[in-house]
mmCIF file of C-alpha atoms and ligand atoms in Angstrom:
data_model
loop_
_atom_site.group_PDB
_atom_site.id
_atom_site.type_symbol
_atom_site.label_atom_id
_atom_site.label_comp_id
_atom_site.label_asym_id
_atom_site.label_seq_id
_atom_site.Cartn_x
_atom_site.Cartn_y
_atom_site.Cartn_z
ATOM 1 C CA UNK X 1 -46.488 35.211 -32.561
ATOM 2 C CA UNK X 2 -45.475 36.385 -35.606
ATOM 3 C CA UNK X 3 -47.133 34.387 -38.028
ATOM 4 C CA UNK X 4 -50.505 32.858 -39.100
ATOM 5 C CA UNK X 5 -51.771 29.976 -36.987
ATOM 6 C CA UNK X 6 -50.720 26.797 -38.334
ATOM 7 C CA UNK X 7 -51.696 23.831 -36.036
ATOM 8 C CA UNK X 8 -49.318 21.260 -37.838
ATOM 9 C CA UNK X 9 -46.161 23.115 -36.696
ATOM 10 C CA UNK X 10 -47.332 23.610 -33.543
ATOM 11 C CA UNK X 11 -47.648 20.231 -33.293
ATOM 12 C CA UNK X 12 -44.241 19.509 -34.016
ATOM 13 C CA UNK X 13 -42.978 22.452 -31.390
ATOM 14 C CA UNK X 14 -45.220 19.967 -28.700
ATOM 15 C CA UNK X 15 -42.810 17.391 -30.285
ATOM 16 C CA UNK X 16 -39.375 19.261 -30.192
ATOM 17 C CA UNK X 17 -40.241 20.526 -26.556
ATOM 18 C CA UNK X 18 -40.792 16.857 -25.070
ATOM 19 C CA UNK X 19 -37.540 15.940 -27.483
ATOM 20 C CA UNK X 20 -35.966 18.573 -25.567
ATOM 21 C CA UNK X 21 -35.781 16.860 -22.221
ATOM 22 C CA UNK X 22 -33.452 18.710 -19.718
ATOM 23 C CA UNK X 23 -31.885 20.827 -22.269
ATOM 24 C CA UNK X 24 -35.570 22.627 -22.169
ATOM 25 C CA UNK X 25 -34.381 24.292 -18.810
ATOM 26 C CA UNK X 26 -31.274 26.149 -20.389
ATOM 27 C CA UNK X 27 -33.191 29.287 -21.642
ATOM 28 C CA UNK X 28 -29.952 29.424 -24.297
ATOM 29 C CA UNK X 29 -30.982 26.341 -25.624
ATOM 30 C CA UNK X 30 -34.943 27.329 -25.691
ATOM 31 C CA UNK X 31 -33.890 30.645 -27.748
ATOM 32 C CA UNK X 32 -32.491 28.531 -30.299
ATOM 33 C CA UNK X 33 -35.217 26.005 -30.770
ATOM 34 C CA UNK X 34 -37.621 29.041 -31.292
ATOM 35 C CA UNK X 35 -35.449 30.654 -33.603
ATOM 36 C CA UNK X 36 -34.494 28.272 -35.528
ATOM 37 C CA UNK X 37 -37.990 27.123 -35.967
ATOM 38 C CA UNK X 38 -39.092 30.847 -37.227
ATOM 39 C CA UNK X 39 -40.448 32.062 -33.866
ATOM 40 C CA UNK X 40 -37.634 34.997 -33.418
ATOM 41 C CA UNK X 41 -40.143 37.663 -31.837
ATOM 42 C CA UNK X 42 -40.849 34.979 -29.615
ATOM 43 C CA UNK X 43 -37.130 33.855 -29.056
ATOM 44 C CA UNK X 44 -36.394 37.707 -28.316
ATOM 45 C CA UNK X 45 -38.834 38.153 -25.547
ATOM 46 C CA UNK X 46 -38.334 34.794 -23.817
ATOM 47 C CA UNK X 47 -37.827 34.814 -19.608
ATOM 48 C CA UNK X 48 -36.896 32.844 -16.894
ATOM 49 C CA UNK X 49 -40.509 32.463 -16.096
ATOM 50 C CA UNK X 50 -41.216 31.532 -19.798
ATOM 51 C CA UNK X 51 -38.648 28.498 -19.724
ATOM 52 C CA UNK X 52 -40.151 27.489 -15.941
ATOM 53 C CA UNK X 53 -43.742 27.507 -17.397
ATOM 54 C CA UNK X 54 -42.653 25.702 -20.666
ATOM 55 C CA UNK X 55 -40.534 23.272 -18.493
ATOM 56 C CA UNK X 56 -43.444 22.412 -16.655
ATOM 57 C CA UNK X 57 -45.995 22.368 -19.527
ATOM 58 C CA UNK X 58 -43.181 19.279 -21.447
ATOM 59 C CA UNK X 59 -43.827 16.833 -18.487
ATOM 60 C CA UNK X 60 -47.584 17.380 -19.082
ATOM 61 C CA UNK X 61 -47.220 16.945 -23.420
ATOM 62 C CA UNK X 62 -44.514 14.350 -22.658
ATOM 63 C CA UNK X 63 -46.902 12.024 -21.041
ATOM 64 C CA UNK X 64 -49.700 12.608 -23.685
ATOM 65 C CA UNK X 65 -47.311 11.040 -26.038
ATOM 66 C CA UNK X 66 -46.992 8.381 -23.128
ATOM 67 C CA UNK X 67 -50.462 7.502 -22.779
ATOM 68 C CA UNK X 68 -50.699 7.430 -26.705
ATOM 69 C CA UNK X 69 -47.714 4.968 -26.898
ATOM 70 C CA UNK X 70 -49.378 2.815 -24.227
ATOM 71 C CA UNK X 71 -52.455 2.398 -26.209
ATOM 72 C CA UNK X 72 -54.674 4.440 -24.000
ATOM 73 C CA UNK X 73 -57.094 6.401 -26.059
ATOM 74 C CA UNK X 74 -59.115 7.829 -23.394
ATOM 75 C CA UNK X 75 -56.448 9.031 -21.208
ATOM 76 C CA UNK X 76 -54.888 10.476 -23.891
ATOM 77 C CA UNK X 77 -58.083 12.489 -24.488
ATOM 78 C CA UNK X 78 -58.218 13.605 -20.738
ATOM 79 C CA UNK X 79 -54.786 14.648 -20.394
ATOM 80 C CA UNK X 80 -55.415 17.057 -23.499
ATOM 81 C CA UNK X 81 -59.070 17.719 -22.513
ATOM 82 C CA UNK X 82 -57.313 19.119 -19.266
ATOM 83 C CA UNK X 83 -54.491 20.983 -21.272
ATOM 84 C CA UNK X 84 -57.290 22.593 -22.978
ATOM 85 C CA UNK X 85 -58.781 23.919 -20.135
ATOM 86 C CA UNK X 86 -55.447 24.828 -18.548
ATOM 87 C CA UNK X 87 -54.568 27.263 -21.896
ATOM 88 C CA UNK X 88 -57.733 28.143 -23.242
ATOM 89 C CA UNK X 89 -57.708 29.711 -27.146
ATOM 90 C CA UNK X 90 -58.714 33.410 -27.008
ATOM 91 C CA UNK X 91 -58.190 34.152 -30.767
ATOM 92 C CA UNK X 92 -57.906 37.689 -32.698
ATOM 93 C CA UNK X 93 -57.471 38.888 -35.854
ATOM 94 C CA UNK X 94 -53.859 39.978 -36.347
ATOM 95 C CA UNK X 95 -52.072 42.044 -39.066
ATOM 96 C CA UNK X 96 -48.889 43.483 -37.622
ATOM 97 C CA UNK X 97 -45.723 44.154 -39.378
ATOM 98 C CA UNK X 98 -47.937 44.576 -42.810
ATOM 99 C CA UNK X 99 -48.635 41.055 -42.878
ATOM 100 C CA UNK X 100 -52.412 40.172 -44.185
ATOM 101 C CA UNK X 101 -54.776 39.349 -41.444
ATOM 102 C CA UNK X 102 -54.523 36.505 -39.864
ATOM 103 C CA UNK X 103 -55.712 34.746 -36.563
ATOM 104 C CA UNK X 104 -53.561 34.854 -33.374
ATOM 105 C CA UNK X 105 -54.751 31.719 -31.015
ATOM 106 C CA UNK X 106 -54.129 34.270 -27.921
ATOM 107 C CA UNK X 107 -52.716 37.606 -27.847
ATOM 108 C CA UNK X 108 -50.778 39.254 -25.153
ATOM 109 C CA UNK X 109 -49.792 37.453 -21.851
ATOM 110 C CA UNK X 110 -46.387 35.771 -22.020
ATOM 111 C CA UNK X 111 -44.587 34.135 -24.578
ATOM 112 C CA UNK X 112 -45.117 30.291 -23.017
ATOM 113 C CA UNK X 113 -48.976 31.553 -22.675
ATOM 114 C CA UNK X 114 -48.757 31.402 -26.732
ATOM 115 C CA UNK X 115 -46.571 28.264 -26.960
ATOM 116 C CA UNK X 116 -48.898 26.305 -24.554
ATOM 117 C CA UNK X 117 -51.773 27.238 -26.288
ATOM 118 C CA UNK X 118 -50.320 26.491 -29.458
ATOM 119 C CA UNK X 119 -48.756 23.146 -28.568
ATOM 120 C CA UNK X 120 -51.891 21.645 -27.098
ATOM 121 C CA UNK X 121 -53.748 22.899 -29.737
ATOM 122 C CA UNK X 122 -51.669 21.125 -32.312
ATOM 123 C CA UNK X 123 -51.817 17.996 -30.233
ATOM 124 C CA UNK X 124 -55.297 18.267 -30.182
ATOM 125 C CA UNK X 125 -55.603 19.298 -33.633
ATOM 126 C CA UNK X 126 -53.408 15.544 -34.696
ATOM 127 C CA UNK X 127 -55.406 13.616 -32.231
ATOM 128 C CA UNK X 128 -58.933 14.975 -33.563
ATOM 129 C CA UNK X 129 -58.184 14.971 -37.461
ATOM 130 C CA UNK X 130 -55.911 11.973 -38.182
ATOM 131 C CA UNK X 131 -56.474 9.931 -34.397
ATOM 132 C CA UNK X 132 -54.621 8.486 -31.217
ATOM 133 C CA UNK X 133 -52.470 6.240 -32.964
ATOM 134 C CA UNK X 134 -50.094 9.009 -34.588
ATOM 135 C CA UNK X 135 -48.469 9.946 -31.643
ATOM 136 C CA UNK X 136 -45.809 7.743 -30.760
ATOM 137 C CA UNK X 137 -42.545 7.393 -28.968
ATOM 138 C CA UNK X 138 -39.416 5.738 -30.656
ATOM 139 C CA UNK X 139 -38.936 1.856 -30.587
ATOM 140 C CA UNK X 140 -35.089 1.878 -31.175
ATOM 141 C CA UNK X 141 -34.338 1.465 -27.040
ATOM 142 C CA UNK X 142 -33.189 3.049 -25.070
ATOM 143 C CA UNK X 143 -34.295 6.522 -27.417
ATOM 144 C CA UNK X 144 -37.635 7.268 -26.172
ATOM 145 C CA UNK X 145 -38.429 10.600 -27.991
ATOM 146 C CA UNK X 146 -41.495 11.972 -29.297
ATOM 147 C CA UNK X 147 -42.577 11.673 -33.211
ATOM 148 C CA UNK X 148 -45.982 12.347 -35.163
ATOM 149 C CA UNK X 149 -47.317 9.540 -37.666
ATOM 150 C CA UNK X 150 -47.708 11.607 -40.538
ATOM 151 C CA UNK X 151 -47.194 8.450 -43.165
ATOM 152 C CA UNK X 152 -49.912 7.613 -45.728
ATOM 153 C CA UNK X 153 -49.535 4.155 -43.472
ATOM 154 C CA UNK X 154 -49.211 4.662 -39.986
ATOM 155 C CA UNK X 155 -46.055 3.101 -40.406
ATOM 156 C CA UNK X 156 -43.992 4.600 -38.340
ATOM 157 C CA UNK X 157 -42.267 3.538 -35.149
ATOM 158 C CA UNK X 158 -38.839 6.153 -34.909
ATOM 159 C CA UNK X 159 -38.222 9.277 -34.055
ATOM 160 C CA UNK X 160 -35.668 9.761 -36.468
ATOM 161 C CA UNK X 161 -33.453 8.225 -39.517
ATOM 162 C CA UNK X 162 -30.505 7.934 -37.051
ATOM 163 C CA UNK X 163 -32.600 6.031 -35.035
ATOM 164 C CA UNK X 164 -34.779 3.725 -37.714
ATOM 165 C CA UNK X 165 -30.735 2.818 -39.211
ATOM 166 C CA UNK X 166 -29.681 1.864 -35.288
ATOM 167 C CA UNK X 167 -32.588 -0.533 -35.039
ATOM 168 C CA UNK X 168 -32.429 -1.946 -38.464
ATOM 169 C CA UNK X 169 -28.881 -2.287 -37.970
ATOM 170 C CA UNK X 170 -29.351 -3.974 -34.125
ATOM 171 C CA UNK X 171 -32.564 -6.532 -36.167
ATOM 172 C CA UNK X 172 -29.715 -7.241 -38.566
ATOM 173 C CA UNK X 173 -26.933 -8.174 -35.918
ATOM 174 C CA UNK X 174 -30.039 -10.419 -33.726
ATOM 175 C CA UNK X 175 -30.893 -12.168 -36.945
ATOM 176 C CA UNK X 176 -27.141 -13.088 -37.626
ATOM 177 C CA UNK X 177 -26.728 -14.785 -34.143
ATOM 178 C CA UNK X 178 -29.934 -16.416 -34.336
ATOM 179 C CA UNK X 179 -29.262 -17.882 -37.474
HETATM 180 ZN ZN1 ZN S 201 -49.014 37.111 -36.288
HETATM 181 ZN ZN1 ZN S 202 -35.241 7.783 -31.506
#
């Protein structure tokens, strides 16, 4: 990983992997997500094995944000609890490429090693500093992706503008008939 640790957008890569769905198997697809969110040494040394592991790890993060939706506090907590055991945090002090030093969560291993770690630890990181309650999954049906509360007022319920206009539009069009 190429840059300093910073739990918040790891917690949006958990986000943009479960987002991801079946797309997350095309390793073209994968590269992009990673590049275009700044992880090019990453994207570069991605593998088949990589996009299996990562495939396998979204099911897992996909239903923490289940369980969270559902209300369920304490599974929530277990499913991460096990995540954490799963990809344990060996950190080091980094400063490659003349960047100050910094702290690596893991080093070596494979590039989902660092993305798994990373994810749940961003996850973990949400759950622990601002609670349960801001993970969520989309209310505009039949969109069920992934989102992270980060309003001042927990007020959100989409995972997207596209998707708070569809529902807003779709209240509007109920309220017309009913009225
Ligand atoms: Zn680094
Ligand atoms: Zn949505």
């Amino acid at each position: 990983m190429g840059a300093p640790v910073d739990l918040t957008s790891y917690a949006e890569l958990a986000v943009q992997l479960v987002n991801m769905g079946d797309e997350l198997r095309n390793p073209f697809s994968l590269r992009s997500l990673l590049e275009e969110t700044g992880r090019t040494e990453a994207a570069s040394r991605l593998t088949r094995r990589d996009v299996d592991a990562l495939w396998e790890l979204r099911e897992e993060l996909a239903g923490v944000f289940e369980a969270a939706a559902g209300g369920d506090d304490v599974d929530v907590v277990d499913r991460l609890n096990g995540l954490l055991v799963r990809h344990p945090v060996h950190p080091q002090i980094s400063g490659h490429d003349g960047q100050p030093w910094h702290l690596h969560l893991t080093e070596g291993g494979r590039v989902a090693d660092a993305l798994s770690v990373g994810s749940v630890m961003g996850l973990a990181s949400v759950v622990t500093r601002l609670g349960v309650d801001r993970l969520g999954l989309c209310q505009a049906s039949p969109c069920r992706n992934a989102y992270i509360d980060t309003s001042s007022n927990r007020s959100r319920r989409y995972c997207s503008e596209r998707c708070a206009s569809r529902a807003n539009v779709a209240a509007y069009r109920a309220r017309k008939r009913g009225a």
